[in-house]
Coordinates of C-alpha atoms in Angstrom, one line a residue:
X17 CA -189.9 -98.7 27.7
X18 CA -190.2 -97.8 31.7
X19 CA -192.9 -96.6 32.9
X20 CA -191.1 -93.3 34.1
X21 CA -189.8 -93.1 30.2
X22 CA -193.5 -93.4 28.8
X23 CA -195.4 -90.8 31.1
X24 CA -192.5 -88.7 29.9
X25 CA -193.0 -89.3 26.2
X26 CA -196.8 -88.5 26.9
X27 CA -196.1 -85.3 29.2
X28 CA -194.1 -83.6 26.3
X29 CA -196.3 -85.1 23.4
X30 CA -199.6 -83.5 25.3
X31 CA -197.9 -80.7 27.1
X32 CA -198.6 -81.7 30.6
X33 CA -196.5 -82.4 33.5
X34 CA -195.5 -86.1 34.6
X35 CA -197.7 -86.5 37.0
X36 CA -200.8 -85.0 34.7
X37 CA -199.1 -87.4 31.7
X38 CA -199.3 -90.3 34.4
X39 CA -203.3 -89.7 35.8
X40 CA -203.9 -89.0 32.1
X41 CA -202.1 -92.2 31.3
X42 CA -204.0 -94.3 33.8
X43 CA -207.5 -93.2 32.4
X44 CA -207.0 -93.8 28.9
X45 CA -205.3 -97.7 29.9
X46 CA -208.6 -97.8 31.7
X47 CA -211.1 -96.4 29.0
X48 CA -209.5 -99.1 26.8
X49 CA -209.9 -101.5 28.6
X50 CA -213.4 -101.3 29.0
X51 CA -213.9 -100.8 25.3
X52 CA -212.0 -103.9 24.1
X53 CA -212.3 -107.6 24.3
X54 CA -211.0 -109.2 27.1
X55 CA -208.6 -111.3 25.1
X56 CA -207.4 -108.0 23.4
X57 CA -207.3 -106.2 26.1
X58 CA -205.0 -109.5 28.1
X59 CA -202.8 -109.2 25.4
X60 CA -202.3 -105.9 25.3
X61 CA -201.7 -105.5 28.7
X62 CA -199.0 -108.1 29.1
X63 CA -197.1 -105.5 26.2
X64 CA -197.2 -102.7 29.0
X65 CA -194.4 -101.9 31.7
X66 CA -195.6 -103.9 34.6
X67 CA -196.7 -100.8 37.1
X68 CA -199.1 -99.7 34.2
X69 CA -201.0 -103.1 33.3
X70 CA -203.7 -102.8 36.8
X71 CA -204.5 -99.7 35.2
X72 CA -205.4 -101.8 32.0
X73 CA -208.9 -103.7 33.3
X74 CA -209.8 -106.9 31.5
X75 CA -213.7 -107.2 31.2
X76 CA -215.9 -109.9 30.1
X77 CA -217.9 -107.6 28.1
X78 CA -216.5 -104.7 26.0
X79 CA -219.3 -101.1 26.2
X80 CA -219.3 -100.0 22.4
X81 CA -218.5 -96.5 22.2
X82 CA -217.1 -93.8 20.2
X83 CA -214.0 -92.0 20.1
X84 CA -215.7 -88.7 21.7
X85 CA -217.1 -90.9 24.4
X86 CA -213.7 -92.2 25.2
X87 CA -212.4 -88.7 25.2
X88 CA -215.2 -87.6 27.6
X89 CA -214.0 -90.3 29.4
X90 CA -210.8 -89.6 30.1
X91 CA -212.0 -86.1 30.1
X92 CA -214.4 -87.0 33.2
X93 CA -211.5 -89.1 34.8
X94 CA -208.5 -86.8 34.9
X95 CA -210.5 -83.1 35.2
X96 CA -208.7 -82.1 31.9
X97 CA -211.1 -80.4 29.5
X98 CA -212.2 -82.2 26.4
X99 CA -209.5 -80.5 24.0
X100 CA -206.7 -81.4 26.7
X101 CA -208.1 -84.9 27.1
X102 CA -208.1 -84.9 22.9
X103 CA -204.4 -84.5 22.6
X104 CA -203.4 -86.5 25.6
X105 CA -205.2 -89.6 24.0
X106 CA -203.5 -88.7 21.0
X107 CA -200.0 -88.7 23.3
X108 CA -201.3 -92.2 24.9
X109 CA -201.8 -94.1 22.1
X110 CA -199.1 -92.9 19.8
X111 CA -196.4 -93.6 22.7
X112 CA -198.4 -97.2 22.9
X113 CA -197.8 -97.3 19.0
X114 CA -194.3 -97.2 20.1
X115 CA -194.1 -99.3 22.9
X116 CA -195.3 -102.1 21.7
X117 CA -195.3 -104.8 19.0
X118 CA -196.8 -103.5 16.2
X119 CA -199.2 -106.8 15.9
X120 CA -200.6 -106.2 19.4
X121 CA -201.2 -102.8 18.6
X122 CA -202.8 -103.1 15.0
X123 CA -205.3 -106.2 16.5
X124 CA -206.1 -103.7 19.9
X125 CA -206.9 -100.9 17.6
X126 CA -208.6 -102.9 14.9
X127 CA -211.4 -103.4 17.2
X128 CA -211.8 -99.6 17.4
X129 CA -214.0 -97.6 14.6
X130 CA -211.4 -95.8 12.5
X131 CA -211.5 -92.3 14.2
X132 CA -209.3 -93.7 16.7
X133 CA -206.5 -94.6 14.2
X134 CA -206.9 -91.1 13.2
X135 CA -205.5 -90.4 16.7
X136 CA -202.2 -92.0 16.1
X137 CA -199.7 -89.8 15.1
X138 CA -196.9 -91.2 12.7
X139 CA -193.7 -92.1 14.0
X140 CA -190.5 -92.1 12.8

């Protein structure tokens, strides 16, 4: 998938413009990468379209957070309110669910307590 083609999928999945579904995009790449492993979060950036993976930051150490922390996050990092910043992660990840190989999903989000699998939408 392009980059163009995912903020897209995310703008109509959360409702927001392309440009909001590309800021909104960039912080939730970022959030996660500051969340996972640095081998996880390598991996999972190599998956992405290439303008999107600098958005994806590979750290030494992983913060341990929640899934509301995340959201307040993004939240703090795009000026959407918490309930907007809710269903664009929602948007994010489900188009990543798409995007990439399911493998490199399932190990990313196995790192991540189960409330954000709850996030993922099912796909057809």
């Amino acid at each position: 998938m392009e980059c163009k083609e995912f903020f897209q999928t995310v703008a109509e999945r959360a409702g927001l413009s392309r440009e909001e579904a590309a800021d909104l995009t960039r912080a939730t790449l970022g959030a996660l990468g500051e969340r996972l492993s640095a081998g996880e979060a390598r991996n999972l950036a190599l998956q992405l379209p290439e303008p999107l993976r600098e958005s994806l930051p590979v750290r030494d150490k992983s913060e341990q957070f929640g899934l509301h922390g995340f959201v307040v996050r993004v939240s703090n990092r795009t000026g959407l309110t918490v309930q907007e910043a809710t269903g664009g992660v929602r948007a994010v990840l489900t188009t990543l669910r798409e995007t990439i190989p399911d493998e490199v999903f399932d190990h990313a989000m196995s790192q991540l307590p189960g409330d954000f699998q709850e996030m993922v939408e099912p796909t057809t």
